[in-house]
């Protein structure tokens, strides 16, 4: 493995963990969902780098696309129901 | 319950969560670190019998033949998830904010290609990455796009909609039982018929998965009064 691929892989892995942490810690649910989708796309690239294109396809389609759409739909539903869209540290359900 | 009481409970739950997470993480790390360096898994066995599975792509062979039972149960899980969603609420009509021109144009442009691509993925699954779940996901993406753009999905009779949602699971189980009646074990596809059986199952499953995911995205069972809800 050349130094460049190693560097790219390290960057990819680091960004993945960073985006995951940011998604979990996001104060606003919208931000969290957007970061989750970004995480899914990065994860797709990681699966490709791991020579698992089958998993990458599933991750992009179901894990990122549909789950992201589902999360946004759920958020819209929450807002229509009048629930607060910001969550406190301990949750406010 | 007093506020202090609730706060203490939340703190305890949080501590417990961290303990469980740390434990699971430690176990996972140990498992990964204790794996042998090479010679992992059943790759050789998978490739050795590939010619008898009816497909040429090892991943599809595992999903649809060697471990068909798991895939059948996965289909059942997806269907149960849909039953759960339907039993909890009725789908509410979406707010009818007029969709932007970009969304409308993109939907018109993309949906035919998405449907074509779903068909391609289904067929390609036999010899390269692809297959029913991926095809279903792309199909569902088309459905979700149409829903989001404010257009109506074509209205089909309720019985037909529900039959299509069940089609994948029923076809899969029927194929399993059929080979059993032919003298094999449940889901033990004979090499001569494996290709046709797997293609039929995948086509049915792709349709059911696509429709099922769209139905889950709708967030509830179709509203009852209409004769032809979606």
PDB file of N, CA, C and O in Angstrom, chain A residues 53-54 57-58 61-62 66 69-70 73 77 80 89-90, chain B residues 14 57 59 92 129-130 134 137 140 144 213 216-217 219:
ATOM      1  N   UNK A  53     -18.162  -4.119  -2.200  1.00  0.00           N
ATOM      2  CA  UNK A  53     -19.104  -3.264  -2.941  1.00  0.00           C
ATOM      3  C   UNK A  53     -20.564  -3.624  -2.688  1.00  0.00           C
ATOM      4  O   UNK A  53     -21.423  -2.763  -2.759  1.00  0.00           O
ATOM      5  N   UNK A  54     -20.829  -4.908  -2.363  1.00  0.00           N
ATOM      6  CA  UNK A  54     -22.209  -5.297  -2.072  1.00  0.00           C
ATOM      7  C   UNK A  54     -22.736  -4.547  -0.858  1.00  0.00           C
ATOM      8  O   UNK A  54     -23.848  -4.010  -0.858  1.00  0.00           O
ATOM      9  N   UNK A  57     -23.291  -0.855  -1.589  1.00  0.00           N
ATOM     10  CA  UNK A  57     -24.569  -0.581  -2.263  1.00  0.00           C
ATOM     11  C   UNK A  57     -25.712  -0.523  -1.262  1.00  0.00           C
ATOM     12  O   UNK A  57     -26.544   0.386  -1.295  1.00  0.00           O
ATOM     13  N   UNK A  58     -25.746  -1.515  -0.379  1.00  0.00           N
ATOM     14  CA  UNK A  58     -26.819  -1.559   0.610  1.00  0.00           C
ATOM     15  C   UNK A  58     -26.721  -0.361   1.547  1.00  0.00           C
ATOM     16  O   UNK A  58     -27.731   0.243   1.913  1.00  0.00           O
ATOM     17  N   UNK A  61     -27.925   2.766  -0.356  1.00  0.00           N
ATOM     18  CA  UNK A  61     -29.346   2.759  -0.657  1.00  0.00           C
ATOM     19  C   UNK A  61     -30.218   2.777   0.581  1.00  0.00           C
ATOM     20  O   UNK A  61     -31.051   3.667   0.762  1.00  0.00           O
ATOM     21  N   UNK A  62     -30.029   1.784   1.433  1.00  0.00           N
ATOM     22  CA  UNK A  62     -30.913   1.623   2.588  1.00  0.00           C
ATOM     23  C   UNK A  62     -30.393   2.409   3.781  1.00  0.00           C
ATOM     24  O   UNK A  62     -31.106   3.196   4.398  1.00  0.00           O
ATOM     25  N   UNK A  66     -32.565   5.793   2.371  1.00  0.00           N
ATOM     26  CA  UNK A  66     -33.908   5.598   2.912  1.00  0.00           C
ATOM     27  C   UNK A  66     -33.990   5.930   4.387  1.00  0.00           C
ATOM     28  O   UNK A  66     -34.949   6.542   4.841  1.00  0.00           O
ATOM     29  N   UNK A  69     -34.146   9.631   4.690  1.00  0.00           N
ATOM     30  CA  UNK A  69     -35.483  10.120   4.341  1.00  0.00           C
ATOM     31  C   UNK A  69     -36.480   9.810   5.452  1.00  0.00           C
ATOM     32  O   UNK A  69     -37.309  10.643   5.823  1.00  0.00           O
ATOM     33  N   UNK A  70     -36.363   8.598   6.019  1.00  0.00           N
ATOM     34  CA  UNK A  70     -37.256   8.196   7.114  1.00  0.00           C
ATOM     35  C   UNK A  70     -37.075   9.106   8.322  1.00  0.00           C
ATOM     36  O   UNK A  70     -38.047   9.534   8.947  1.00  0.00           O
ATOM     37  N   UNK A  73     -38.619  12.391   7.647  1.00  0.00           N
ATOM     38  CA  UNK A  73     -40.081  12.283   7.705  1.00  0.00           C
ATOM     39  C   UNK A  73     -40.554  12.225   9.150  1.00  0.00           C
ATOM     40  O   UNK A  73     -41.549  12.861   9.523  1.00  0.00           O
ATOM     41  N   UNK A  77     -42.951  14.855  11.202  1.00  0.00           N
ATOM     42  CA  UNK A  77     -44.120  14.392  11.925  1.00  0.00           C
ATOM     43  C   UNK A  77     -44.087  14.888  13.367  1.00  0.00           C
ATOM     44  O   UNK A  77     -45.090  15.332  13.923  1.00  0.00           O
ATOM     45  N   UNK A  80     -45.024  18.496  13.408  1.00  0.00           N
ATOM     46  CA  UNK A  80     -46.454  18.708  13.214  1.00  0.00           C
ATOM     47  C   UNK A  80     -47.212  18.354  14.482  1.00  0.00           C
ATOM     48  O   UNK A  80     -48.218  18.957  14.798  1.00  0.00           O
ATOM     49  N   UNK A  89     -30.119  17.735  27.105  1.00  0.00           N
ATOM     50  CA  UNK A  89     -29.060  16.767  27.377  1.00  0.00           C
ATOM     51  C   UNK A  89     -29.660  15.418  27.750  1.00  0.00           C
ATOM     52  O   UNK A  89     -29.178  14.394  27.339  1.00  0.00           O
ATOM     53  N   UNK A  90     -30.734  15.416  28.533  1.00  0.00           N
ATOM     54  CA  UNK A  90     -31.289  14.159  29.007  1.00  0.00           C
ATOM     55  C   UNK A  90     -32.533  13.749  28.235  1.00  0.00           C
ATOM     56  O   UNK A  90     -33.290  12.917  28.682  1.00  0.00           O
TER      57      UNK A  90
ATOM     58  N   UNK B  14     -27.921   6.362  32.438  1.00  0.00           N
ATOM     59  CA  UNK B  14     -26.790   6.795  31.609  1.00  0.00           C
ATOM     60  C   UNK B  14     -25.519   6.022  31.985  1.00  0.00           C
ATOM     61  O   UNK B  14     -24.790   5.539  31.121  1.00  0.00           O
ATOM     62  N   UNK B  57     -22.004 -14.770  -8.684  1.00  0.00           N
ATOM     63  CA  UNK B  57     -21.425 -13.838  -7.716  1.00  0.00           C
ATOM     64  C   UNK B  57     -21.474 -14.464  -6.326  1.00  0.00           C
ATOM     65  O   UNK B  57     -22.543 -14.836  -5.847  1.00  0.00           O
ATOM     66  N   UNK B  59     -21.300 -13.408  -3.298  1.00  0.00           N
ATOM     67  CA  UNK B  59     -22.147 -12.804  -2.255  1.00  0.00           C
ATOM     68  C   UNK B  59     -23.612 -13.174  -2.472  1.00  0.00           C
ATOM     69  O   UNK B  59     -24.329 -13.540  -1.533  1.00  0.00           O
ATOM     70  N   UNK B  92     -50.802  10.070   7.577  1.00  0.00           N
ATOM     71  CA  UNK B  92     -51.473  11.366   7.443  1.00  0.00           C
ATOM     72  C   UNK B  92     -51.099  11.976   6.114  1.00  0.00           C
ATOM     73  O   UNK B  92     -49.982  11.806   5.640  1.00  0.00           O
ATOM     74  N   UNK B 129     -21.931  -7.292  -7.867  1.00  0.00           N
ATOM     75  CA  UNK B 129     -22.707  -6.712  -6.757  1.00  0.00           C
ATOM     76  C   UNK B 129     -24.072  -6.209  -7.222  1.00  0.00           C
ATOM     77  O   UNK B 129     -24.185  -5.565  -8.256  1.00  0.00           O
ATOM     78  N   UNK B 130     -25.066  -6.507  -6.454  1.00  0.00           N
ATOM     79  CA  UNK B 130     -26.434  -6.135  -6.787  1.00  0.00           C
ATOM     80  C   UNK B 130     -27.368  -7.079  -6.067  1.00  0.00           C
ATOM     81  O   UNK B 130     -26.960  -7.737  -5.107  1.00  0.00           O
ATOM     82  N   UNK B 134     -30.853  -4.372  -2.901  1.00  0.00           N
ATOM     83  CA  UNK B 134     -30.389  -3.140  -3.535  1.00  0.00           C
ATOM     84  C   UNK B 134     -31.408  -2.647  -4.546  1.00  0.00           C
ATOM     85  O   UNK B 134     -31.722  -1.455  -4.596  1.00  0.00           O
ATOM     86  N   UNK B 137     -34.277  -1.176  -2.767  1.00  0.00           N
ATOM     87  CA  UNK B 137     -33.952   0.136  -2.200  1.00  0.00           C
ATOM     88  C   UNK B 137     -34.022   1.224  -3.270  1.00  0.00           C
ATOM     89  O   UNK B 137     -34.547   2.321  -3.023  1.00  0.00           O
ATOM     90  N   UNK B 140     -37.565   1.847  -4.049  1.00  0.00           N
ATOM     91  CA  UNK B 140     -38.170   2.626  -2.964  1.00  0.00           C
ATOM     92  C   UNK B 140     -37.749   4.084  -3.058  1.00  0.00           C
ATOM     93  O   UNK B 140     -38.552   4.990  -2.797  1.00  0.00           O
ATOM     94  N   UNK B 144     -40.201   7.184  -2.966  1.00  0.00           N
ATOM     95  CA  UNK B 144     -40.074   8.266  -1.997  1.00  0.00           C
ATOM     96  C   UNK B 144     -39.970   9.612  -2.711  1.00  0.00           C
ATOM     97  O   UNK B 144     -40.586  10.599  -2.313  1.00  0.00           O
ATOM     98  N   UNK B 213     -40.702  -0.615   1.640  1.00  0.00           N
ATOM     99  CA  UNK B 213     -39.943   0.526   2.167  1.00  0.00           C
ATOM    100  C   UNK B 213     -40.695   1.829   1.940  1.00  0.00           C
ATOM    101  O   UNK B 213     -40.717   2.707   2.810  1.00  0.00           O
ATOM    102  N   UNK B 216     -43.373   1.955   4.519  1.00  0.00           N
ATOM    103  CA  UNK B 216     -42.833   2.323   5.830  1.00  0.00           C
ATOM    104  C   UNK B 216     -42.552   3.821   5.865  1.00  0.00           C
ATOM    105  O   UNK B 216     -42.823   4.501   6.852  1.00  0.00           O
ATOM    106  N   UNK B 217     -42.059   4.353   4.733  1.00  0.00           N
ATOM    107  CA  UNK B 217     -41.780   5.793   4.669  1.00  0.00           C
ATOM    108  C   UNK B 217     -43.056   6.601   4.833  1.00  0.00           C
ATOM    109  O   UNK B 217     -43.035   7.680   5.430  1.00  0.00           O
ATOM    110  N   UNK B 219     -45.267   6.099   6.805  1.00  0.00           N
ATOM    111  CA  UNK B 219     -45.407   6.282   8.248  1.00  0.00           C
ATOM    112  C   UNK B 219     -46.722   5.817   8.817  1.00  0.00           C
ATOM    113  O   UNK B 219     -47.068   6.185   9.943  1.00  0.00           O
TER     114      UNK B 219
END
